[in-house]
Coordinates of C-alpha atoms and ligand atoms in Angstrom, one line a residue:
M1 CA -40.2 22.0 25.0
V2 CA -37.2 20.7 26.9
R3 CA -36.8 16.9 27.4
L4 CA -34.8 16.7 30.3
K5 CA -36.7 19.1 32.6
D6 CA -36.0 18.8 36.1
K7 CA -33.8 15.7 35.4
V8 CA -30.1 15.6 37.3
A9 CA -27.4 13.8 35.8
V10 CA -23.7 13.1 36.5
V11 CA -21.4 12.9 33.4
T12 CA -17.9 11.6 34.2
G13 CA -15.1 13.1 31.9
G14 CA -17.7 16.1 31.3
A15 CA -15.5 19.0 31.6
R16 CA -14.0 18.5 28.1
G17 CA -14.3 16.2 24.8
L18 CA -17.5 14.3 24.3
G19 CA -18.5 14.5 27.9
L20 CA -18.6 18.2 27.7
K21 CA -20.7 18.0 24.6
I22 CA -23.1 15.7 26.5
T23 CA -23.1 18.1 29.5
E24 CA -24.1 21.0 27.1
A25 CA -26.7 19.0 25.4
F26 CA -28.3 18.1 28.7
V27 CA -28.4 21.4 30.1
A28 CA -29.9 22.9 27.1
E29 CA -32.7 20.3 27.6
G30 CA -33.5 21.5 31.0
A31 CA -31.0 19.4 33.2
R32 CA -28.6 20.1 35.9
V33 CA -25.4 18.4 35.7
V34 CA -22.6 17.4 38.1
V35 CA -19.4 17.2 35.9
A36 CA -16.7 14.9 37.2
A37 CA -12.8 14.4 36.3
R38 CA -9.6 14.1 38.3
G39 CA -8.2 17.5 36.9
A40 CA -10.3 20.6 38.1
A41 CA -7.8 22.6 35.9
G42 CA -9.8 24.5 33.1
A43 CA -13.1 22.8 34.5
A44 CA -14.7 26.2 35.7
E45 CA -13.7 28.1 32.7
A46 CA -15.2 25.1 30.3
L47 CA -18.5 25.0 32.3
A48 CA -18.8 28.8 32.9
H49 CA -21.2 29.5 29.8
L50 CA -23.6 26.7 31.7
G51 CA -24.0 28.8 34.4
E52 CA -25.4 27.2 37.8
R53 CA -26.8 24.3 35.9
A54 CA -23.6 22.5 35.6
V55 CA -21.1 22.2 38.4
F56 CA -17.8 20.6 39.0
A57 CA -17.0 17.8 41.3
Q58 CA -13.3 16.2 41.5
A59 CA -13.6 12.5 41.4
D60 CA -11.5 9.4 40.0
V61 CA -13.6 6.9 38.6
R62 CA -10.8 4.0 39.3
D63 CA -11.6 4.4 43.0
A64 CA -14.9 3.5 44.3
A65 CA -14.9 5.7 47.3
S66 CA -14.5 8.7 45.0
V67 CA -17.4 7.9 42.9
R68 CA -19.5 7.0 45.7
S69 CA -18.9 10.8 47.2
L70 CA -19.3 12.2 43.8
L71 CA -22.9 10.7 43.6
G72 CA -23.5 11.8 47.2
V73 CA -22.5 15.3 46.4
A74 CA -24.9 15.5 43.3
A75 CA -27.6 14.0 45.3
D76 CA -27.1 16.5 48.3
R77 CA -26.8 19.5 45.7
F78 CA -29.7 18.9 43.5
G79 CA -31.9 16.4 45.5
G80 CA -31.2 13.2 43.7
V81 CA -29.9 11.6 40.4
D82 CA -31.6 10.4 37.6
I83 CA -29.2 9.9 34.7
M84 CA -25.2 8.5 35.0
V85 CA -23.3 8.7 32.1
A86 CA -20.1 6.8 32.7
N87 CA -18.2 8.7 30.0
A88 CA -14.7 9.0 31.4
G89 CA -12.2 6.8 29.1
L90 CA -8.7 6.9 27.9
S91 CA -6.7 5.3 25.0
R92 CA -3.4 3.4 25.5
P93 CA -2.4 2.3 22.3
G94 CA 0.7 0.5 21.2
P95 CA 0.8 -3.1 19.9
V96 CA 0.4 -6.1 22.3
A97 CA 4.0 -7.2 21.8
G98 CA 5.6 -3.9 22.9
L99 CA 3.0 -2.7 25.1
A100 CA 4.0 -2.0 28.7
F101 CA 1.7 -3.9 31.1
E102 CA 1.2 -0.5 33.0
D103 CA -0.6 0.6 29.8
W104 CA -2.7 -2.2 29.5
S105 CA -3.5 -2.2 33.0
D106 CA -4.2 1.8 32.9
A107 CA -7.0 1.0 30.0
L108 CA -8.5 -1.5 32.1
D109 CA -8.5 0.4 35.5
T110 CA -10.3 3.7 33.7
N111 CA -12.4 2.2 31.1
L112 CA -13.6 -1.0 33.0
N113 CA -13.1 -1.0 36.7
G114 CA -14.2 2.9 36.3
L115 CA -17.2 1.7 34.5
F116 CA -18.1 -0.8 37.3
H117 CA -17.9 1.7 39.8
C118 CA -19.8 4.4 38.1
V119 CA -22.7 1.8 37.5
K120 CA -22.6 0.0 40.6
E121 CA -22.5 3.2 42.9
A122 CA -25.1 4.9 40.9
V123 CA -27.7 2.2 41.4
P124 CA -29.2 3.3 44.9
H125 CA -29.5 6.9 43.6
L126 CA -31.3 5.9 40.1
E127 CA -33.6 3.3 41.9
K128 CA -34.8 6.3 44.0
S129 CA -35.5 8.4 40.7
G130 CA -37.8 5.8 39.6
D131 CA -36.9 6.3 36.0
G132 CA -33.2 5.9 36.1
R133 CA -31.0 6.1 33.0
I134 CA -27.4 4.7 32.5
I135 CA -25.4 5.5 29.4
T136 CA -22.2 4.0 28.8
L137 CA -19.6 4.9 26.2
S138 CA -18.1 2.3 24.1
S139 CA -16.5 3.1 20.6
A140 CA -16.6 1.7 16.9
L141 CA -13.3 0.2 17.7
G142 CA -15.3 -1.9 20.6
S143 CA -16.4 -4.4 17.7
R144 CA -13.7 -3.7 15.2
P145 CA -10.3 -5.1 15.5
T146 CA -7.9 -2.6 15.0
R147 CA -3.9 -2.8 14.9
G148 CA -2.1 -1.2 18.0
A149 CA -5.6 -0.6 19.7
A150 CA -5.8 -3.9 21.9
S151 CA -6.2 -2.4 25.5
Y152 CA -8.9 0.0 23.7
C153 CA -10.6 -2.3 21.6
S154 CA -11.1 -4.9 24.4
T155 CA -12.2 -2.7 27.0
K156 CA -14.6 -1.2 24.5
A157 CA -16.2 -4.4 23.5
A158 CA -16.3 -5.3 27.4
T159 CA -18.0 -2.2 27.9
E160 CA -20.8 -3.3 25.4
M161 CA -21.4 -6.7 27.2
F162 CA -21.4 -5.4 30.4
T163 CA -24.2 -2.8 29.4
R164 CA -26.5 -5.6 28.2
V165 CA -25.8 -7.7 31.3
V166 CA -26.6 -4.8 33.5
A167 CA -29.7 -3.7 31.6
L168 CA -31.1 -7.3 32.3
E169 CA -30.4 -6.7 35.9
L170 CA -31.5 -3.2 36.4
A171 CA -34.4 -3.2 34.5
P172 CA -36.7 -4.7 37.5
R173 CA -35.2 -1.6 39.5
G174 CA -36.4 0.9 37.0
I175 CA -33.6 1.7 35.3
T176 CA -32.2 1.4 31.7
V177 CA -28.9 0.9 30.7
N178 CA -27.6 1.7 27.0
C179 CA -24.6 2.2 25.2
L180 CA -23.1 4.9 22.8
S181 CA -20.7 3.8 20.5
P182 CA -19.3 6.6 18.4
G183 CA -17.2 6.3 15.5
F184 CA -14.6 9.0 14.2
I185 CA -15.8 12.3 16.1
D186 CA -14.2 15.6 15.5
E187 CA -14.1 16.0 19.4
G188 CA -11.9 15.0 22.5
M189 CA -9.5 12.2 21.4
G190 CA -11.1 12.2 17.9
K191 CA -9.5 15.5 17.3
L192 CA -6.1 13.7 16.9
L193 CA -7.5 11.8 13.8
A194 CA -9.2 15.0 12.2
A195 CA -6.0 16.9 12.6
N196 CA -3.7 14.2 10.7
E197 CA -5.0 14.2 7.2
A198 CA -2.9 11.6 6.3
V199 CA -4.3 9.3 8.7
W200 CA -7.8 10.6 8.2
S201 CA -7.6 10.0 4.4
Q202 CA -7.2 6.4 4.8
Y203 CA -10.5 6.1 7.2
A204 CA -12.6 8.6 5.5
P205 CA -13.5 6.1 2.7
K206 CA -15.0 3.4 5.3
V207 CA -17.5 6.1 6.4
A208 CA -20.8 6.2 4.4
L209 CA -21.4 9.9 5.0
G210 CA -17.7 10.6 4.2
R211 CA -17.1 12.9 7.3
M212 CA -16.4 13.2 11.0
G213 CA -19.1 13.3 13.5
S214 CA -19.7 16.1 15.6
G215 CA -19.7 16.2 19.6
E216 CA -23.1 17.8 19.0
E217 CA -24.5 14.6 17.3
V218 CA -23.0 12.8 20.0
G219 CA -24.7 14.6 22.7
D220 CA -28.2 14.6 20.6
A221 CA -28.0 10.7 21.1
A222 CA -27.2 11.0 24.8
V223 CA -30.5 13.3 25.2
Y224 CA -32.5 10.5 23.3
L225 CA -31.5 7.8 25.3
A226 CA -31.6 10.1 28.8
S227 CA -35.1 11.2 27.8
A228 CA -38.8 10.1 27.7
T229 CA -38.4 9.5 23.9
G230 CA -35.8 6.7 24.7
S231 CA -37.9 5.2 27.6
Y232 CA -38.4 1.6 25.6
V233 CA -34.6 1.7 24.8
N234 CA -32.8 -1.1 27.1
G235 CA -29.8 -3.1 26.6
H236 CA -29.0 -1.2 23.4
V237 CA -25.7 -0.1 21.7
L238 CA -26.5 2.9 19.8
E239 CA -23.9 3.4 17.0
I240 CA -23.1 7.1 15.8
N241 CA -20.5 6.6 13.1
G242 CA -22.2 7.9 9.9
G243 CA -22.4 4.3 8.3
L244 CA -19.0 2.7 9.1
S245 CA -17.6 -0.4 7.3
W246 CA -14.4 -2.0 8.2
Ligands
LIG301 N1 -13.7 11.4 20.9 C1 -13.8 10.4 20.0 O1 -13.9 10.4 18.5 C2 -14.6 9.1 20.6 C3 -15.0 7.9 19.8 C4 -15.4 6.7 20.3 C5 -15.5 6.7 21.7 N2 -15.1 7.6 22.4 C6 -15.4 7.4 24.0 O2 -15.8 8.7 24.5 C7 -15.4 9.0 25.8 C8 -14.7 10.2 26.0 O3 -13.9 10.4 25.1 P1 -13.2 11.8 24.9 O4 -12.6 11.9 23.4 O5 -14.0 13.0 25.2 O6 -11.8 11.8 25.7 P2 -10.8 13.1 26.2 O7 -11.2 14.3 25.5 O8 -9.6 12.4 26.3 O9 -11.8 13.4 27.7 C9 -11.8 12.3 28.8 C10 -12.3 12.5 30.0 O10 -12.3 11.8 30.9 C11 -11.8 12.1 31.8 N3 -11.2 10.9 32.7 C12 -10.1 10.3 32.5 N4 -9.6 9.6 33.4 C13 -10.5 9.6 34.3 C14 -10.7 9.1 35.5 N5 -9.6 8.1 36.0 N6 -11.8 9.7 36.6 C15 -12.4 10.7 36.0 N7 -12.3 11.1 35.1 C16 -11.3 10.8 34.0 C17 -10.6 13.2 31.6 O11 -10.9 14.2 32.8 P3 -9.1 14.3 33.6 O12 -8.0 13.7 32.8 O13 -9.2 15.5 34.1 O14 -9.3 13.3 34.8 C18 -11.5 13.9 30.6 O15 -12.5 14.9 31.1 C19 -14.3 7.8 26.1 O16 -15.0 6.8 26.7 C20 -14.1 7.5 24.9 O17 -13.5 5.8 24.7 C21 -14.5 9.0 22.0

């Protein structure tokens, strides 16, 4: 039995990396997914194997009007929206003393302002669903200070608190809000780490399971939070990191 039958999801940043893995997991469980990103190049090819159950819509999460239009497209195309996965995010590394303000700003604009727009604009649609779900994306670095990652660590820490606050506010409106916090995943931006044996060998001993996670393992966790199995989970940050100590 599939767990997301008749559900409609919007996944930002869903045409590659972890977003694509979440999209694939949702489609495998019977959902229809509107996948959003700024760049359309390669999106059609990336989603082709999912057939008509995954469609691409260009959107920039930094722009409220763009996100509003994305949700409108999803609702018109599939008759409503039940699940919003605010997955789009980026990293702007560098020690603070040398970090360009533009890089700092870029991280806040996408990771936090984008999150705000995705959650706020989704509310009227998810409320109509009667069983709305919001899933945000933090990171293991959101609770573990890491040199050279001030903008990323800060925005991901804020994502976790934002999730907890919004979970309180939206529960009376029939919407749960939870956060996935992946650790070292061999997918998307995590692939860079996997490809650098010298760096990975320093981090591997911190992971109890001694290996990187897969995109599929993140997709499975997203299905759990989006489906009936996760209906009583709210305001939770779910770590998917193989047991990570810092
Ligand atoms: N991979 C990991 O190991 C890992 C670990 C912990 C947390 N995470 C989190 O998981 C999420 C996905 O990461 P990833 O590794 O899959 O990254 P990724 O491979 O770099 O993909 C990021 C996606 O976000 C989209 N995006 C970026 N800015 C956007 C914007 N302004 N509007 C709309 N879409 C935008 C990108 O598409 P366009 O550039 O075309 O817009 C792309 O599809 C992020 O929030 C990240 O912080 C990842």
